[in-house]
Amino acid sequence: MNARLNFLENPVAAKYVKHLVAASRAVTDSGLPIATQELVKLRASQINGCGFCVDMHTKDALHHGEDATRLHMVAAWREATVFTDAERAALELAEQGTRIADAAGGVTDEAWANAAKYYDEDQLAALVCTIALINAFNRGNVMLQQPAGDYQPGQFG
């Protein structure tokens, strides 16, 4: 299986991806735990059906020391006992922020208030940015039918 367009070789797409990657670096140093960042990216990618990003963020999370059991439970996080209350709040925010077309008004005040109990303003900003960025990456990869399974942690720098 080949992607419809090579995002890294096309000059327009490569420039766009470069800017998205640069934007994601602001989140990396935000104080939002790496584990939370990866869980949120994985959950949004599952919802969006982005195999490439599911593969990438599962492998990146494992590379950063995440437990495989927790990764297997991300899709069923509400019933899983392996996540902290803060992670649950972040996963709820990720789901609502990803499924904005499914509910009038997007993210509920309750979901926002719950996340705000566990994350400071900078971390909330980082969550919003992480959710927006992963959704952008997911949509590009899904439209291009980017193949999944070959990603290696650190492959993009």
PDB file of C-alpha atoms in Angstrom, residues 6-126:
ATOM      1  CA  ASN A   6       4.208  11.747  -0.368  1.00  0.00           C
ATOM      2  CA  PHE A   7       3.818  14.463   2.248  1.00  0.00           C
ATOM      3  CA  LEU A   8       7.561  14.690   2.826  1.00  0.00           C
ATOM      4  CA  GLU A   9       8.540  14.986  -0.849  1.00  0.00           C
ATOM      5  CA  ASN A  10       5.865  17.402  -2.047  1.00  0.00           C
ATOM      6  CA  PRO A  11       7.182  20.942  -1.403  1.00  0.00           C
ATOM      7  CA  VAL A  12       3.840  22.410  -0.308  1.00  0.00           C
ATOM      8  CA  ALA A  13       2.964  19.507   1.976  1.00  0.00           C
ATOM      9  CA  ALA A  14       6.500  19.278   3.379  1.00  0.00           C
ATOM     10  CA  LYS A  15       6.419  22.970   4.309  1.00  0.00           C
ATOM     11  CA  TYR A  16       3.048  22.490   6.015  1.00  0.00           C
ATOM     12  CA  VAL A  17       4.256  19.450   7.984  1.00  0.00           C
ATOM     13  CA  LYS A  18       7.403  21.330   9.007  1.00  0.00           C
ATOM     14  CA  HIS A  19       5.238  24.051  10.570  1.00  0.00           C
ATOM     15  CA  LEU A  20       3.004  21.515  12.344  1.00  0.00           C
ATOM     16  CA  VAL A  21       6.065  19.771  13.776  1.00  0.00           C
ATOM     17  CA  ALA A  22       7.480  23.113  14.921  1.00  0.00           C
ATOM     18  CA  ALA A  23       4.164  23.933  16.604  1.00  0.00           C
ATOM     19  CA  SER A  24       4.165  20.580  18.380  1.00  0.00           C
ATOM     20  CA  ARG A  25       7.547  21.361  19.943  1.00  0.00           C
ATOM     21  CA  ALA A  26       5.939  24.144  21.981  1.00  0.00           C
ATOM     22  CA  VAL A  27       3.772  21.508  23.651  1.00  0.00           C
ATOM     23  CA  THR A  28       6.670  19.176  24.382  1.00  0.00           C
ATOM     24  CA  ASP A  29       8.189  21.679  26.810  1.00  0.00           C
ATOM     25  CA  SER A  30       4.880  22.830  28.333  1.00  0.00           C
ATOM     26  CA  GLY A  31       4.875  20.830  31.557  1.00  0.00           C
ATOM     27  CA  LEU A  32       2.073  18.599  30.301  1.00  0.00           C
ATOM     28  CA  PRO A  33       3.308  15.066  31.056  1.00  0.00           C
ATOM     29  CA  ILE A  34       4.617  13.179  28.014  1.00  0.00           C
ATOM     30  CA  ALA A  35       2.441  10.208  28.991  1.00  0.00           C
ATOM     31  CA  THR A  36      -0.661  12.414  28.864  1.00  0.00           C
ATOM     32  CA  GLN A  37       0.395  13.865  25.519  1.00  0.00           C
ATOM     33  CA  GLU A  38       0.801  10.395  24.023  1.00  0.00           C
ATOM     34  CA  LEU A  39      -2.467   9.061  25.497  1.00  0.00           C
ATOM     35  CA  VAL A  40      -4.370  12.029  24.058  1.00  0.00           C
ATOM     36  CA  LYS A  41      -2.721  11.637  20.643  1.00  0.00           C
ATOM     37  CA  LEU A  42      -3.469   7.928  20.627  1.00  0.00           C
ATOM     38  CA  ARG A  43      -7.132   8.393  21.577  1.00  0.00           C
ATOM     39  CA  ALA A  44      -7.781  11.079  18.965  1.00  0.00           C
ATOM     40  CA  SER A  45      -6.029   8.944  16.348  1.00  0.00           C
ATOM     41  CA  GLN A  46      -8.206   5.947  17.243  1.00  0.00           C
ATOM     42  CA  ILE A  47     -11.357   8.050  16.894  1.00  0.00           C
ATOM     43  CA  ASN A  48     -10.207   9.425  13.544  1.00  0.00           C
ATOM     44  CA  GLY A  49      -9.157   6.025  12.215  1.00  0.00           C
ATOM     45  CA  CYS A  50      -5.593   7.149  11.550  1.00  0.00           C
ATOM     46  CA  GLY A  51      -3.579   3.928  11.529  1.00  0.00           C
ATOM     47  CA  PHE A  52      -0.293   5.735  10.954  1.00  0.00           C
ATOM     48  CA  CYS A  53      -0.745   7.894  14.067  1.00  0.00           C
ATOM     49  CA  VAL A  54      -2.063   4.993  16.175  1.00  0.00           C
ATOM     50  CA  ASP A  55       1.111   3.097  15.261  1.00  0.00           C
ATOM     51  CA  MET A  56       3.349   6.114  15.865  1.00  0.00           C
ATOM     52  CA  HIS A  57       1.944   7.186  19.213  1.00  0.00           C
ATOM     53  CA  THR A  58       1.698   3.658  20.568  1.00  0.00           C
ATOM     54  CA  LYS A  59       5.358   3.095  19.740  1.00  0.00           C
ATOM     55  CA  ASP A  60       6.432   6.529  20.983  1.00  0.00           C
ATOM     56  CA  ALA A  61       4.579   5.977  24.268  1.00  0.00           C
ATOM     57  CA  LEU A  62       6.233   2.586  24.750  1.00  0.00           C
ATOM     58  CA  HIS A  63       9.590   4.178  23.933  1.00  0.00           C
ATOM     59  CA  HIS A  64       8.987   6.735  26.710  1.00  0.00           C
ATOM     60  CA  GLY A  65       8.241   3.957  29.202  1.00  0.00           C
ATOM     61  CA  GLU A  66       4.464   3.737  28.979  1.00  0.00           C
ATOM     62  CA  ASP A  67       2.897   0.475  30.113  1.00  0.00           C
ATOM     63  CA  ALA A  68       1.475  -1.709  27.321  1.00  0.00           C
ATOM     64  CA  THR A  69      -1.645  -2.517  29.364  1.00  0.00           C
ATOM     65  CA  ARG A  70      -2.546   1.162  29.593  1.00  0.00           C
ATOM     66  CA  LEU A  71      -2.096   1.583  25.845  1.00  0.00           C
ATOM     67  CA  HIS A  72      -4.364  -1.393  25.181  1.00  0.00           C
ATOM     68  CA  MET A  73      -7.025   0.218  27.368  1.00  0.00           C
ATOM     69  CA  VAL A  74      -7.062   3.712  25.831  1.00  0.00           C
ATOM     70  CA  ALA A  75     -10.069   2.985  23.616  1.00  0.00           C
ATOM     71  CA  ALA A  76     -11.995   1.848  26.720  1.00  0.00           C
ATOM     72  CA  TRP A  77     -10.571   4.390  29.164  1.00  0.00           C
ATOM     73  CA  ARG A  78     -13.902   5.035  30.894  1.00  0.00           C
ATOM     74  CA  GLU A  79     -14.059   1.441  32.157  1.00  0.00           C
ATOM     75  CA  ALA A  80     -10.315   1.011  32.704  1.00  0.00           C
ATOM     76  CA  THR A  81      -8.847   1.346  36.189  1.00  0.00           C
ATOM     77  CA  VAL A  82      -5.316   2.111  34.959  1.00  0.00           C
ATOM     78  CA  PHE A  83      -5.699   5.858  34.351  1.00  0.00           C
ATOM     79  CA  THR A  84      -5.467   8.702  36.838  1.00  0.00           C
ATOM     80  CA  ASP A  85      -8.308  11.186  37.238  1.00  0.00           C
ATOM     81  CA  ALA A  86      -6.145  13.779  35.471  1.00  0.00           C
ATOM     82  CA  GLU A  87      -5.561  11.449  32.512  1.00  0.00           C
ATOM     83  CA  ARG A  88      -9.278  10.690  32.363  1.00  0.00           C
ATOM     84  CA  ALA A  89     -10.017  14.415  32.206  1.00  0.00           C
ATOM     85  CA  ALA A  90      -7.485  14.825  29.389  1.00  0.00           C
ATOM     86  CA  LEU A  91      -8.925  11.858  27.477  1.00  0.00           C
ATOM     87  CA  GLU A  92     -12.448  13.274  27.815  1.00  0.00           C
ATOM     88  CA  LEU A  93     -11.243  16.635  26.525  1.00  0.00           C
ATOM     89  CA  ALA A  94      -9.507  14.854  23.626  1.00  0.00           C
ATOM     90  CA  GLU A  95     -12.649  12.940  22.722  1.00  0.00           C
ATOM     91  CA  GLN A  96     -14.907  15.973  22.841  1.00  0.00           C
ATOM     92  CA  GLY A  97     -12.350  18.130  21.012  1.00  0.00           C
ATOM     93  CA  THR A  98     -12.009  15.494  18.304  1.00  0.00           C
ATOM     94  CA  ARG A  99     -15.716  14.835  17.926  1.00  0.00           C
ATOM     95  CA  ILE A 100     -16.757  18.492  17.746  1.00  0.00           C
ATOM     96  CA  ALA A 101     -19.181  17.811  14.904  1.00  0.00           C
ATOM     97  CA  ASP A 102     -21.022  15.195  16.980  1.00  0.00           C
ATOM     98  CA  ALA A 103     -22.307  17.587  19.635  1.00  0.00           C
ATOM     99  CA  ALA A 104     -23.527  21.135  19.369  1.00  0.00           C
ATOM    100  CA  GLY A 105     -21.142  23.430  21.189  1.00  0.00           C
ATOM    101  CA  GLY A 106     -18.098  21.157  21.021  1.00  0.00           C
ATOM    102  CA  VAL A 107     -16.373  20.690  24.374  1.00  0.00           C
ATOM    103  CA  THR A 108     -18.767  20.926  27.307  1.00  0.00           C
ATOM    104  CA  ASP A 109     -18.216  23.285  30.211  1.00  0.00           C
ATOM    105  CA  GLU A 110     -18.149  20.234  32.475  1.00  0.00           C
ATOM    106  CA  ALA A 111     -15.324  18.577  30.546  1.00  0.00           C
ATOM    107  CA  TRP A 112     -13.352  21.830  30.547  1.00  0.00           C
ATOM    108  CA  ALA A 113     -13.903  22.415  34.271  1.00  0.00           C
ATOM    109  CA  ASN A 114     -12.868  18.852  35.046  1.00  0.00           C
ATOM    110  CA  ALA A 115      -9.636  19.234  33.088  1.00  0.00           C
ATOM    111  CA  ALA A 116      -8.996  22.583  34.794  1.00  0.00           C
ATOM    112  CA  LYS A 117      -9.041  20.805  38.179  1.00  0.00           C
ATOM    113  CA  TYR A 118      -5.897  18.892  37.213  1.00  0.00           C
ATOM    114  CA  TYR A 119      -4.026  21.105  34.761  1.00  0.00           C
ATOM    115  CA  ASP A 120      -2.820  24.681  35.058  1.00  0.00           C
ATOM    116  CA  GLU A 121      -3.439  27.227  32.319  1.00  0.00           C
ATOM    117  CA  ASP A 122      -0.236  26.389  30.412  1.00  0.00           C
ATOM    118  CA  GLN A 123      -1.007  22.680  30.559  1.00  0.00           C
ATOM    119  CA  LEU A 124      -4.586  23.312  29.399  1.00  0.00           C
ATOM    120  CA  ALA A 125      -3.207  25.337  26.503  1.00  0.00           C
ATOM    121  CA  ALA A 126      -0.861  22.451  25.732  1.00  0.00           C
TER     122      ALA A 126
END
